Tab-separated table of C-alpha atoms and ligand atoms in Angstrom:
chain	number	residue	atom	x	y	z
A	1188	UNK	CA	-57.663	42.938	14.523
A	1189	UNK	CA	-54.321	44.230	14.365
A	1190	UNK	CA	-51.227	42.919	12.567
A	1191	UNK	CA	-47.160	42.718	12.188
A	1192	UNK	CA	-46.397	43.025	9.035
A	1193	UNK	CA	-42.834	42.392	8.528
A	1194	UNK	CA	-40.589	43.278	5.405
A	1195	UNK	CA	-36.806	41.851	4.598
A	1196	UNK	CA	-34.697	44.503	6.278
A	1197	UNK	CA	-31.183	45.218	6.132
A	1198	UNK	CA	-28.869	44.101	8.583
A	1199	UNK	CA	-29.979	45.210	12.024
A	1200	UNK	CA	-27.064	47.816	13.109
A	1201	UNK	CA	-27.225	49.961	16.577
A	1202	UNK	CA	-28.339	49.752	20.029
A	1203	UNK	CA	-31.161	48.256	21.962
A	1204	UNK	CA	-31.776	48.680	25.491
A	1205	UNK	CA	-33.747	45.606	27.128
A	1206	UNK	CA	-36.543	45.954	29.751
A	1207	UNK	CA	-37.218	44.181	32.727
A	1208	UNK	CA	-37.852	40.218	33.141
A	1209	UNK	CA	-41.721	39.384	32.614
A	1210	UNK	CA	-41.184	36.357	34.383
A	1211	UNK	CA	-39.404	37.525	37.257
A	1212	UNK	CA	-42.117	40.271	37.376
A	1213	UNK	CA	-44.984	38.626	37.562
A	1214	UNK	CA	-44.032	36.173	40.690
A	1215	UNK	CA	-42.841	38.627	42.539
A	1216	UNK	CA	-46.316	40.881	42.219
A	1217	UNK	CA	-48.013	38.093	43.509
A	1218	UNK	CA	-45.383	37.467	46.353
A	1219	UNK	CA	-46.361	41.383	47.205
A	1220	UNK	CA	-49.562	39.999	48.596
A	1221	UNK	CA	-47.409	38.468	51.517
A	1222	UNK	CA	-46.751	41.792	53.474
A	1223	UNK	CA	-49.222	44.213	54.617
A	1224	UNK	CA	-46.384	47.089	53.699
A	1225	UNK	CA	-45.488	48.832	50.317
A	1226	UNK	CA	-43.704	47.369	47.737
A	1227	UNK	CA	-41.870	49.328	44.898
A	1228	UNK	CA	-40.778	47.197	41.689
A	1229	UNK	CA	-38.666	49.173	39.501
A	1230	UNK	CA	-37.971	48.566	35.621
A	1231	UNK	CA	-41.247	46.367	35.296
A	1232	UNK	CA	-42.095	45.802	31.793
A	1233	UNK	CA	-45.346	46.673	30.699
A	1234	UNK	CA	-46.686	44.336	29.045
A	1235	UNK	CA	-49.961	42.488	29.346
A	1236	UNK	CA	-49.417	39.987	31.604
A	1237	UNK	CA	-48.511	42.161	33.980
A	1238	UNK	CA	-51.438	44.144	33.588
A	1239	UNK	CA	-53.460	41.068	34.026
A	1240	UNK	CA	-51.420	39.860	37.443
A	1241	UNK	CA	-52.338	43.657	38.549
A	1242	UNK	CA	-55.954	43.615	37.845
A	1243	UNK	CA	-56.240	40.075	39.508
A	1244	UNK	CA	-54.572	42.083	43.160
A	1245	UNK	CA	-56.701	44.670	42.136
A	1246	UNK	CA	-59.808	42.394	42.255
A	1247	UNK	CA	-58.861	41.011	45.438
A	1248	UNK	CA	-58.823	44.661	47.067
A	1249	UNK	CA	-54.637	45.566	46.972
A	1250	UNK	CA	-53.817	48.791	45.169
A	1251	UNK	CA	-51.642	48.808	42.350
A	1252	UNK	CA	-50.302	51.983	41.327
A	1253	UNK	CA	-47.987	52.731	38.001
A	1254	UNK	CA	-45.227	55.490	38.980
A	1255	UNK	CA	-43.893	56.409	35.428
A	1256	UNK	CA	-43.356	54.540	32.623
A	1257	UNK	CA	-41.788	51.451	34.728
A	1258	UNK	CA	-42.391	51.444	38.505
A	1259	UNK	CA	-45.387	49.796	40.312
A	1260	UNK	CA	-46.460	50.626	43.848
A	1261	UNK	CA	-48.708	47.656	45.814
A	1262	UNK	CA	-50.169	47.864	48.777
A	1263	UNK	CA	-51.481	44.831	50.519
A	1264	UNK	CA	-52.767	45.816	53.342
A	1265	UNK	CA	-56.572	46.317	51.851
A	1266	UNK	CA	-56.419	42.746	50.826
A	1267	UNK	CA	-59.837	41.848	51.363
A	1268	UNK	CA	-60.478	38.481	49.116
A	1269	UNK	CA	-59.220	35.128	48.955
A	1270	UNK	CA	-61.091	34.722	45.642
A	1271	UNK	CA	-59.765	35.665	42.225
A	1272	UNK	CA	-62.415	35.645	39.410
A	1273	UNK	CA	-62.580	33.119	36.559
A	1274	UNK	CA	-62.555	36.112	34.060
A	1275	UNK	CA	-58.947	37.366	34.965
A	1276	UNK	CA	-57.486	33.784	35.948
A	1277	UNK	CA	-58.426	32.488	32.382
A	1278	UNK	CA	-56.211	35.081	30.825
A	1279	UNK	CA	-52.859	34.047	31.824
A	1280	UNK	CA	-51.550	30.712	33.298
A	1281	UNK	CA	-49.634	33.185	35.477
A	1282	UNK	CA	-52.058	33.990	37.442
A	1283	UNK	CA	-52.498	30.915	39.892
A	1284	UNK	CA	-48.901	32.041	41.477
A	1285	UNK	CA	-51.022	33.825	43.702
A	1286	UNK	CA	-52.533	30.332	45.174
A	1287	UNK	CA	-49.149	30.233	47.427
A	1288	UNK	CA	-48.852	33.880	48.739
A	1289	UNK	CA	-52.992	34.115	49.497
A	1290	UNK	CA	-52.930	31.288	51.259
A	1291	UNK	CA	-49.893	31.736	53.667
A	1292	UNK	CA	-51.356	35.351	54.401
A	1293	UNK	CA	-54.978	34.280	54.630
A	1294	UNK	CA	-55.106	30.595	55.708
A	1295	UNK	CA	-57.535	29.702	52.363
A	1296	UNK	CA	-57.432	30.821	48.728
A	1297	UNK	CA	-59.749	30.301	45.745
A	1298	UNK	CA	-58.629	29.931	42.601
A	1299	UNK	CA	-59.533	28.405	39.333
A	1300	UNK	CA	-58.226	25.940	37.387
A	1301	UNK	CA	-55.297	26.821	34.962
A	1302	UNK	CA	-57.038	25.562	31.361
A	1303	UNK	CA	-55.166	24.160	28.749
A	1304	UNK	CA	-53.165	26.078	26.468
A	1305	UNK	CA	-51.101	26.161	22.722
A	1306	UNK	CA	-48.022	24.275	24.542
A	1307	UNK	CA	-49.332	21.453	26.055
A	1308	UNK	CA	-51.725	20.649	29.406
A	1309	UNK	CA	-49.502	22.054	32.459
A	1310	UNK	CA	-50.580	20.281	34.916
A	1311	UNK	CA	-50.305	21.591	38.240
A	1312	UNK	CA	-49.740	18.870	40.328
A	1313	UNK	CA	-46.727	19.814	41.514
A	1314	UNK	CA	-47.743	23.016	43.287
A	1315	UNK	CA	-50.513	21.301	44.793
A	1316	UNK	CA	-48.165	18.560	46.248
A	1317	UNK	CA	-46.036	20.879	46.998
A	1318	UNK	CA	-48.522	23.029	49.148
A	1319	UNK	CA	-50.296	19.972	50.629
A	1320	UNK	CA	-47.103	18.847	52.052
A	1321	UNK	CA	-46.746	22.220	53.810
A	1322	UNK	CA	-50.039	21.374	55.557
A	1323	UNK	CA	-52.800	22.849	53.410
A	1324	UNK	CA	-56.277	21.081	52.557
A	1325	UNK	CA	-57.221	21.347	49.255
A	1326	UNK	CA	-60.364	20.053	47.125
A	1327	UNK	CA	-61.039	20.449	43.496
A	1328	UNK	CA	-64.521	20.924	42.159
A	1329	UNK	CA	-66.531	23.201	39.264
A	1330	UNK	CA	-63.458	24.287	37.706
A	1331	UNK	CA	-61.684	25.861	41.301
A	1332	UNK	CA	-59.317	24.768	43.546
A	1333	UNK	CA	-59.885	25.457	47.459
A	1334	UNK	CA	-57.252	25.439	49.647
A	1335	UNK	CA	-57.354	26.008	53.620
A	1336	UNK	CA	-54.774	25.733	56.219
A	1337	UNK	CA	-55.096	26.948	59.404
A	1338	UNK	CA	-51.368	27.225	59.835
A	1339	UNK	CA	-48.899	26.145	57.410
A	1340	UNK	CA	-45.458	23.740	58.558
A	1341	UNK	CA	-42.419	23.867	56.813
A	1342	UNK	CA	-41.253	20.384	55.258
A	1343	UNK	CA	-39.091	18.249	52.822
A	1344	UNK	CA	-40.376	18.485	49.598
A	1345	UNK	CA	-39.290	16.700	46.228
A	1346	UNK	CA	-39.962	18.344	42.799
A	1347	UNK	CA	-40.684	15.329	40.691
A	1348	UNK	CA	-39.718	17.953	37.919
A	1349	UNK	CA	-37.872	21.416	38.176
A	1350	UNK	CA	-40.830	22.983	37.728
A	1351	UNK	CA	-40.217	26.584	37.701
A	1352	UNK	CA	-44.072	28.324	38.965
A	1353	UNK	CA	-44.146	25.154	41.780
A	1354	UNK	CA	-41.033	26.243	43.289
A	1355	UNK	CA	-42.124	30.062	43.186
A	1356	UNK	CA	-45.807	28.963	45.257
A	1357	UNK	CA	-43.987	26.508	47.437
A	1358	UNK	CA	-41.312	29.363	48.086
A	1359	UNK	CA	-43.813	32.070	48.906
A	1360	UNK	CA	-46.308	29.896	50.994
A	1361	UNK	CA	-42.637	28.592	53.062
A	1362	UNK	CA	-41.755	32.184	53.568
A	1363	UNK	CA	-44.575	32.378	56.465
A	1364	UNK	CA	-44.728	28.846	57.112
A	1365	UNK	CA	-43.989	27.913	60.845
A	1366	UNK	CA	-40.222	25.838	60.663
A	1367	UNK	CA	-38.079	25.046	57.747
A	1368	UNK	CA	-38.634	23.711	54.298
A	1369	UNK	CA	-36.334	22.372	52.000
A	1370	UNK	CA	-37.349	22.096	48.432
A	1371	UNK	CA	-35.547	19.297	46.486
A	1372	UNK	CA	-34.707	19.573	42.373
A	1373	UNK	CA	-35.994	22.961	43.030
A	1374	UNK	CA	-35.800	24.781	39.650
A	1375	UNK	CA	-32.804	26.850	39.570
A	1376	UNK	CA	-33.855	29.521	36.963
A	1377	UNK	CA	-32.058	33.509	37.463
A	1378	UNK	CA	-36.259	34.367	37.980
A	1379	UNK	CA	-36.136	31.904	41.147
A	1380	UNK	CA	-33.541	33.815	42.372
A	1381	UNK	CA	-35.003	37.118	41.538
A	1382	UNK	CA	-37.883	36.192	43.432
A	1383	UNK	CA	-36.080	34.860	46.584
A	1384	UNK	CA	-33.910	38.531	46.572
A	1385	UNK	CA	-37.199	39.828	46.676
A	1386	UNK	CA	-38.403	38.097	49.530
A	1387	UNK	CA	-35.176	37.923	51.685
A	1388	UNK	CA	-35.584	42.377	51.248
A	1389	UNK	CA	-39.013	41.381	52.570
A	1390	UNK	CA	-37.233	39.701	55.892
A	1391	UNK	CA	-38.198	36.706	54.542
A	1392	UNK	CA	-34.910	33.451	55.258
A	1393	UNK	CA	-34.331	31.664	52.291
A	1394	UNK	CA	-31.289	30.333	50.966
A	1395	UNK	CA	-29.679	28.105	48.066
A	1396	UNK	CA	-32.397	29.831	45.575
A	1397	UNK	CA	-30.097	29.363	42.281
A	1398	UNK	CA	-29.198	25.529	43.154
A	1399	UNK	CA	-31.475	22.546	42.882
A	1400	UNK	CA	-32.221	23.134	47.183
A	1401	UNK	CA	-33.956	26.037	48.318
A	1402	UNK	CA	-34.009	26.208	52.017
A	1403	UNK	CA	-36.563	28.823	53.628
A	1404	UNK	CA	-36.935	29.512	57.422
A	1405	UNK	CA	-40.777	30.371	58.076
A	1406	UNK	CA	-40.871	34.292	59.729
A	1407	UNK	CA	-44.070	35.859	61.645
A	1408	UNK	CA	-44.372	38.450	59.225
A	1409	UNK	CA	-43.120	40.280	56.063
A	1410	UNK	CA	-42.095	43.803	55.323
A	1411	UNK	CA	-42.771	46.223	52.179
A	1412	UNK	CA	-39.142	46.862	50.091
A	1413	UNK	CA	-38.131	48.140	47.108
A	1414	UNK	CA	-36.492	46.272	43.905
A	1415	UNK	CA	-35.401	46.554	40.544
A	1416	UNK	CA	-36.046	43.124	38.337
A	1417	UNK	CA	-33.190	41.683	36.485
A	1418	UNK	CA	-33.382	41.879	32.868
A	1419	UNK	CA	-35.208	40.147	30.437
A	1420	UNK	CA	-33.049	36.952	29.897
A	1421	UNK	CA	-35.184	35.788	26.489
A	1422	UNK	CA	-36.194	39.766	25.449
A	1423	UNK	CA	-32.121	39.507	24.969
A	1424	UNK	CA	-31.638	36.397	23.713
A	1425	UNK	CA	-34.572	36.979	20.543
A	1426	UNK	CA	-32.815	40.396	20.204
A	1427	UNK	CA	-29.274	38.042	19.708
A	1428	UNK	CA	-31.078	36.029	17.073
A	1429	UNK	CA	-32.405	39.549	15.736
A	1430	UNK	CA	-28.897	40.478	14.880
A	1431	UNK	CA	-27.691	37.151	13.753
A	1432	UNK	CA	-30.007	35.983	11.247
A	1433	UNK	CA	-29.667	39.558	9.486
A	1434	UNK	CA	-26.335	39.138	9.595
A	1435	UNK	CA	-26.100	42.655	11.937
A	1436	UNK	CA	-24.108	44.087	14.083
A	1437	UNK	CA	-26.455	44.877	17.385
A	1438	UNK	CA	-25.434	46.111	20.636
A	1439	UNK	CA	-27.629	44.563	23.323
A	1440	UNK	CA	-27.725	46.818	26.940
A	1441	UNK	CA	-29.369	45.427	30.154
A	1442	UNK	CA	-28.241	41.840	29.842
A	1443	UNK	CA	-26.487	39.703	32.425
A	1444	UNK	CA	-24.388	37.095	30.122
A	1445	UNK	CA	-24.530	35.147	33.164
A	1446	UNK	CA	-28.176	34.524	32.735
A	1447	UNK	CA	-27.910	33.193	28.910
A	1448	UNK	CA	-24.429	31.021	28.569
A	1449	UNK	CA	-26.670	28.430	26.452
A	1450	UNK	CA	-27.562	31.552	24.050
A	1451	UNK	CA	-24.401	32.986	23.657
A	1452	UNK	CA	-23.036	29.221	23.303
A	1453	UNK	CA	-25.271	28.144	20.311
A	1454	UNK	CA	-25.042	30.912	18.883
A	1455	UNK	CA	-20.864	30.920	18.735
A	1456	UNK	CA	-21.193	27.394	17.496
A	1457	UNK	CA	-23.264	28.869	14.697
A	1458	UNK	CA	-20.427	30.901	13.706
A	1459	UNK	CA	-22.010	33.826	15.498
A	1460	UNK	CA	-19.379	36.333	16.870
A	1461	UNK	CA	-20.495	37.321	20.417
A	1462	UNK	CA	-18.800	39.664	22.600
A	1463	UNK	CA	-19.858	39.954	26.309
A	1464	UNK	CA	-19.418	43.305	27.869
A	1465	UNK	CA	-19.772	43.831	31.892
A	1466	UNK	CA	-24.342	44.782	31.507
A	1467	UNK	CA	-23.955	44.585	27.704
A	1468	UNK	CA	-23.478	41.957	24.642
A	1469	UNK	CA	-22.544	42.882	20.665
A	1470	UNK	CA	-23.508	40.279	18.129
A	1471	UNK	CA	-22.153	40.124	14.771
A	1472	UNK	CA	-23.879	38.262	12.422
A	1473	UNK	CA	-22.053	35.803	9.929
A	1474	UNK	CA	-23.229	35.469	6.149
A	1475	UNK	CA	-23.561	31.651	7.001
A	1476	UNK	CA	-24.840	30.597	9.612
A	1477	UNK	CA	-23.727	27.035	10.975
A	1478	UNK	CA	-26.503	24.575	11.375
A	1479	UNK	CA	-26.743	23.035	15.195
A	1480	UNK	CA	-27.943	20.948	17.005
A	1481	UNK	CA	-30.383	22.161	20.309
A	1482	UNK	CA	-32.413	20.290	23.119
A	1483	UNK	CA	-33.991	22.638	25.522
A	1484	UNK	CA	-33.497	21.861	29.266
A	1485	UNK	CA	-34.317	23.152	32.734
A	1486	UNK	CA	-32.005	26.273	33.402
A	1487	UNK	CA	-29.316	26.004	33.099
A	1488	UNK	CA	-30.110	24.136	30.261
A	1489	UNK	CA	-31.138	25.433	26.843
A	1490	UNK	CA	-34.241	27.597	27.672
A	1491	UNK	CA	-37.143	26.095	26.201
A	1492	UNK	CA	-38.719	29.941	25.937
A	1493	UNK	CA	-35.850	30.073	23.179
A	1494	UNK	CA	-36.365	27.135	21.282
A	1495	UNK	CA	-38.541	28.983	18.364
A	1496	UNK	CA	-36.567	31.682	17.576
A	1497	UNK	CA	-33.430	29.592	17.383
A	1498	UNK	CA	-35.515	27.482	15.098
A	1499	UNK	CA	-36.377	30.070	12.506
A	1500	UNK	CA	-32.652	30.939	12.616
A	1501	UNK	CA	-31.536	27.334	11.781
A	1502	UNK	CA	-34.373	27.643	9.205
A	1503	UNK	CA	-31.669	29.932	7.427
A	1504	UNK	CA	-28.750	27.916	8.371
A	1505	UNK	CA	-25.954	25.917	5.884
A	1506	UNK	CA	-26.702	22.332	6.874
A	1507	UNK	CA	-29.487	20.402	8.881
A	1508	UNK	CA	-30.128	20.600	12.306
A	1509	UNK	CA	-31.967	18.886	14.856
A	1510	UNK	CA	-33.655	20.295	18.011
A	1511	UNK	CA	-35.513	18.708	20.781
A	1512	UNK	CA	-37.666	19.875	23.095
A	1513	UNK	CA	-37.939	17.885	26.205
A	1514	UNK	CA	-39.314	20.343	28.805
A	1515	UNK	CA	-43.133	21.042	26.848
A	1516	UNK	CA	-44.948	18.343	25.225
A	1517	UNK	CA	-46.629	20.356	22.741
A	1518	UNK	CA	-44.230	23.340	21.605
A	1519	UNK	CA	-43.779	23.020	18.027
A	1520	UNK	CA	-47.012	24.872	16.627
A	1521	UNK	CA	-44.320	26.963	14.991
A	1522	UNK	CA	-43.443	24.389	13.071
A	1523	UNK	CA	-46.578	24.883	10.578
A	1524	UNK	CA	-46.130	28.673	10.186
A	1525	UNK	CA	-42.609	28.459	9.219
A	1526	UNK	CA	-43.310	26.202	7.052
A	1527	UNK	CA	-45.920	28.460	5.227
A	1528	UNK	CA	-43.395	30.566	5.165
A	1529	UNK	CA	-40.845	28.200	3.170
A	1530	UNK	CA	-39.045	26.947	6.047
A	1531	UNK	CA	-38.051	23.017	5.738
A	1532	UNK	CA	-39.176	21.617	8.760
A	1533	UNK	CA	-40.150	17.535	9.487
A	1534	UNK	CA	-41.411	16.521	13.054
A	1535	UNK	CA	-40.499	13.482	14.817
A	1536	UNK	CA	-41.922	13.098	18.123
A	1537	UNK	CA	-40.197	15.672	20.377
A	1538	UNK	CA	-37.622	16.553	17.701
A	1539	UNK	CA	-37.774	18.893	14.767
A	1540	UNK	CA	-35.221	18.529	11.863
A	1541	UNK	CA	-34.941	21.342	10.149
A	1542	UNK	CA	-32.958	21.638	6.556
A	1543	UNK	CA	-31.824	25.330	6.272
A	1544	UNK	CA	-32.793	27.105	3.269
A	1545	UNK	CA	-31.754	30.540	1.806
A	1546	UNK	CA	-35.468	31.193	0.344
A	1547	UNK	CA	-37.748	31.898	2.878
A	1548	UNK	CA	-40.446	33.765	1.299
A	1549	UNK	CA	-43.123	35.322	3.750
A	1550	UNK	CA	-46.575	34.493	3.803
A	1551	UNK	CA	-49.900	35.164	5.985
A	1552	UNK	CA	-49.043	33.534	9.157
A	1553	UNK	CA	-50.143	33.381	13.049
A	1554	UNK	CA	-48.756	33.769	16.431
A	1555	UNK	CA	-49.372	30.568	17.851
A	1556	UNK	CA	-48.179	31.610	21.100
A	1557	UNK	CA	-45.601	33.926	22.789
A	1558	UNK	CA	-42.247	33.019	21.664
A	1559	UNK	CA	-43.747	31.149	18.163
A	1560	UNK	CA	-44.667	34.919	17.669
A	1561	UNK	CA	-41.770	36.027	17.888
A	1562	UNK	CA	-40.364	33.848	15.904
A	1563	UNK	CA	-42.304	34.452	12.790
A	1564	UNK	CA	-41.399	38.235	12.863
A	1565	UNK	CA	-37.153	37.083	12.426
A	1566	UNK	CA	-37.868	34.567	9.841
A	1567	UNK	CA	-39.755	37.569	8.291
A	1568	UNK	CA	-37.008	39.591	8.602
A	1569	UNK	CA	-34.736	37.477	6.056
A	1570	UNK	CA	-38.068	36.818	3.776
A	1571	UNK	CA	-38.367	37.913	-0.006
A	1572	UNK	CA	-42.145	38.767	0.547
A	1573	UNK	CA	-43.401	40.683	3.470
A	1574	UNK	CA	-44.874	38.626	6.237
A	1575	UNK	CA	-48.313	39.369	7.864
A	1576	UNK	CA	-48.588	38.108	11.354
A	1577	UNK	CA	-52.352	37.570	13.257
A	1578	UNK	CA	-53.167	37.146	16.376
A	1579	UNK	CA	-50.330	39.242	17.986
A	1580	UNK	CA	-51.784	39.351	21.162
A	1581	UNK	CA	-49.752	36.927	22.056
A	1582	UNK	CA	-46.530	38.484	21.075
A	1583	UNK	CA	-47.661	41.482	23.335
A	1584	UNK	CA	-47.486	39.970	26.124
A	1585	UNK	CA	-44.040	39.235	26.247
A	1586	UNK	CA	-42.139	41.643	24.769
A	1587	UNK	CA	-42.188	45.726	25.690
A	1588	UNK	CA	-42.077	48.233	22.284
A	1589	UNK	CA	-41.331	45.468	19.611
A	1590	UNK	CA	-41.426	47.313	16.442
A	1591	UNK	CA	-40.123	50.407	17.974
A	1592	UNK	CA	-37.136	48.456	18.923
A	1593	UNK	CA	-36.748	46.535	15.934
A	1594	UNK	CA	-37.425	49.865	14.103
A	1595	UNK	CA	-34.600	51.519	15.815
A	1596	UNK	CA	-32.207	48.969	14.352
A	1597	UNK	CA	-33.247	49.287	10.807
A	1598	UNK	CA	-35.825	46.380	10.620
A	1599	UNK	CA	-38.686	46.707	8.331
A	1600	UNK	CA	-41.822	46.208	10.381
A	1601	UNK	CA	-45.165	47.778	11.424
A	1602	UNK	CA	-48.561	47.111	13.020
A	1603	UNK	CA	-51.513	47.986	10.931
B	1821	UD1	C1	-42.323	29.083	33.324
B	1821	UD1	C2	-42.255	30.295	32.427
B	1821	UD1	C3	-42.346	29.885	30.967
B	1821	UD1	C4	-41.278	28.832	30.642
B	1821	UD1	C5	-41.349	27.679	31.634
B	1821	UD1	C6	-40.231	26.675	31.455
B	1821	UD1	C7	-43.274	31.986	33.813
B	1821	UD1	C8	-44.407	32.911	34.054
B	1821	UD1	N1	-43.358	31.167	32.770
B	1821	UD1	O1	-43.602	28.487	33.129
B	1821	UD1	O2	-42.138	31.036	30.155
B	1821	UD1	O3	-41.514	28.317	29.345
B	1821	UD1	O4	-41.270	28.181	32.987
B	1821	UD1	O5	-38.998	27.313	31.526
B	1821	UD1	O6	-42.278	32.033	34.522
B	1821	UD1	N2	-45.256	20.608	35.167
B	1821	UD1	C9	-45.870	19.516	35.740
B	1821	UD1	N3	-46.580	19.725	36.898
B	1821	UD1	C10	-46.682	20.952	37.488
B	1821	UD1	C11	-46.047	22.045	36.886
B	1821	UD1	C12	-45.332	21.840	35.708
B	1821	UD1	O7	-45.819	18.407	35.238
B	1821	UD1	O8	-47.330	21.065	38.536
B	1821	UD1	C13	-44.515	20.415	33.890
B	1821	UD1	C14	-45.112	21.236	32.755
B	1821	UD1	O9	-46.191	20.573	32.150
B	1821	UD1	C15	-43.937	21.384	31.824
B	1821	UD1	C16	-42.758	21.457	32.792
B	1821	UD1	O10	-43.224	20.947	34.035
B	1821	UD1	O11	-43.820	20.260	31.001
B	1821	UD1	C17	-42.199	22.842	32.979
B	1821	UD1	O12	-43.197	23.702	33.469
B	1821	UD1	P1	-42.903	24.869	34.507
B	1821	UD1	O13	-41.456	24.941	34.800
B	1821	UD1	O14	-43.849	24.713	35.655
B	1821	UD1	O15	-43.327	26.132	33.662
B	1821	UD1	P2	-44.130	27.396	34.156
B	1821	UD1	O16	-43.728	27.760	35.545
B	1821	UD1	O17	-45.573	27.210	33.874
């Protein structure tokens, strides 16, 4: 199995460019499914998630095709199945976006049930009320869903929650809905947006994507398009941290600041200098960091995908600080690794309270998940002892040419 093995590094110095948005990319694959044309993505990370969302169209007949490093072709029109098989849909949560987009092309879909996973039960009710209330039947049995509608009909529908993967099904199944639907405390995350750009280059009639009400006007039909996916809002924020808990000096390129005010907040009231540039963003690190105080939110809240890496940064901080995570139930399996690692960490419920310390001091740890991953490689970056990550699958998923790019800027780190 391989491993990260991280060493203390110098202070990250230099350049790092950062790829495109895995969670922008992976909705709008499955949204390809809508239109019997070509779609082009451009800058697509390739990581393996997306490779998973491609062999589920794959499975269900579409071609996928890489062009270079970054650009996928997809062509719908050979959709054949409304089924996607067990085997790929257990692999990534990500997969059941394509309940929405079969079912408004095909009138049924067949899916299986998202399981649990490291960050808490993700429930799914939400895109099932969601798609009910635009008309579909849908029954639950053996571990699948099964959902039929001979015509879909726009409506009113309420989030109970911002949920950001309900508002991209309900989105795509509205697109060829007959009438209007109006989603309410729609999430309002840049990848809802990204996806609704998407669509509207598609023909599709959607507006408000970016507030808390989407409105979409059903169309007959969808066309192929090409588009480029906005950068990788959390790729740049970790890459922020990167630079400011090694006290660096890293110029990040391919960011919109617009997409992580939160980020660049925090991390000023850390004493983190920040300096937003038109596509681009230098940190400069400070010897102390400022502890502070963080509760992740619904965009444009504090991003909860950022909660772990900002926690091994207050790990290092002068003072105590206190972070709460309100949008998982179940996202602090972190905690335990840092701690191994000489982090001083106590939970409480849905808060952590972390005491920063100067000595972290590596140790044999695990990727609990994506961003905990993550995480563990920039406490290891400021640890007296090298740090040996497992399980890095997870970290793969997420985030394009790690150790390259944390090679680039001087970091210590390898995969053996
Ligand atoms: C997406 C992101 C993920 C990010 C999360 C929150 C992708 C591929 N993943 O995940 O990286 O951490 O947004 O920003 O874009 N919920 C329900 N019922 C539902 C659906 C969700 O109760 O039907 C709850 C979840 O349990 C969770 C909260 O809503 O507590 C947020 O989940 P959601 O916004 O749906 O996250 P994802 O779309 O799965």
């Amino acid at each position: 199995m391989a491993k990260i093995i991280v060493e203390k590094s110098p202070s990250l110095k230099g350049t790092v460019r950062i790829s495109g948005s895995k969670n922008s990319t992976l909705p709008i694959i499955a949204a390809s499914l809508l239109t019997e044309g070509s779609c082009v993505l451009k800058d697509v990370p390739r990581l393996m998630d997306v490779e998973v969302i491609c062999q589920v169209l794959s499975s269900l007949g579409v071609t996928v095709d890489w062009i270079g490093e970054d650009s996928l072709e997809i062509t719908s029109n050979s959709l054949e199945k409304c089924e996607a098989p067990y085997e790929l849909m257990r692999k990534m949560r990500a997969s059941f976006l394509i309940l929405g987009p079969l079912l408004a092309r095909k009138g049924k879909a067949r899916v299986s049930l998202p399981g649990g996973c490291a960050i808490g039960s993700r429930p799914i009710d939400l895109h099932l009320k969601g798609l009910k209330a635009l008309g579909a039947d849908i029954t639950i049995g053996h571990g699948y869903i099964d959902a039929k509608a001979d015509k879909l009909t726009g409506n009113r529908i309420y989030m109970d929650f911002p949920s950001v993967g309900a508002t991209e099904n309900v989105i795509m199944a509205a697109c060829l809905a007959e009438g209007e639907t109006i989603i309410e405390n729609a999430a309002q995350e840049p990848e809802i947006v990204d996806l609704a750009n998407f669509l509207s280059s598609m023909g599709a009639k959607i507006s408000g994507a970016g507030t808390n009400t989407i409105r979409i006007n059903g169309v007959k039909g969808l066309r192929g398009c090409t588009h480029t996916i906005i950068p990788d809002r959390i790729e740049a924020g970790t890459y922020m941290v990167a630079a400011a808990i090694t006290n660096g000096d890293v110029t990040i390129k391919n960011v919109l600041s617009n997409h992580i005010k939160p980020i660049i907040a925090k991390l000023r009231e850390a004493d983190v200098n920040v300096i937003e540039g038109v596509d681009e963003i230098r940190v400069i690190g400070n010897k102390l960091i400022k502890a502070v105080d963080i509760k992740t939110l619904p965009y444009p809240g504090f991003p909860t995908d950022m909660q772990a890496q900002f926690m091994a940064l207050m790990g290092v901080a002068n003072g105590t600080s206190v972070i709460v995570e309100t949008v998982f139930e179940n996202r602090f399996m972190h905690v335990n690794e840092l701690r191994r690692m000489g982090a001083a960490i106590k939970i409480d419920g849905r808060s952590a309270i972390i005491e920063g310390t100067k000595d972290l001091t590596g140790a044999p740890v695990k990727a609990t998940d994506l961003r905990a991953g993550v995480a563990l490689i920039l406490a290891g970056l400021v640890s007296s002892e090298a740090t040996e990550i497992n399980d890095i699958y997870h970290i793969d998923r997420g985030y394009v040419n790690i150790e390259q790019k944390l090679t680039q800027l001087g970091a210590n780190i390898y995969r053996v």
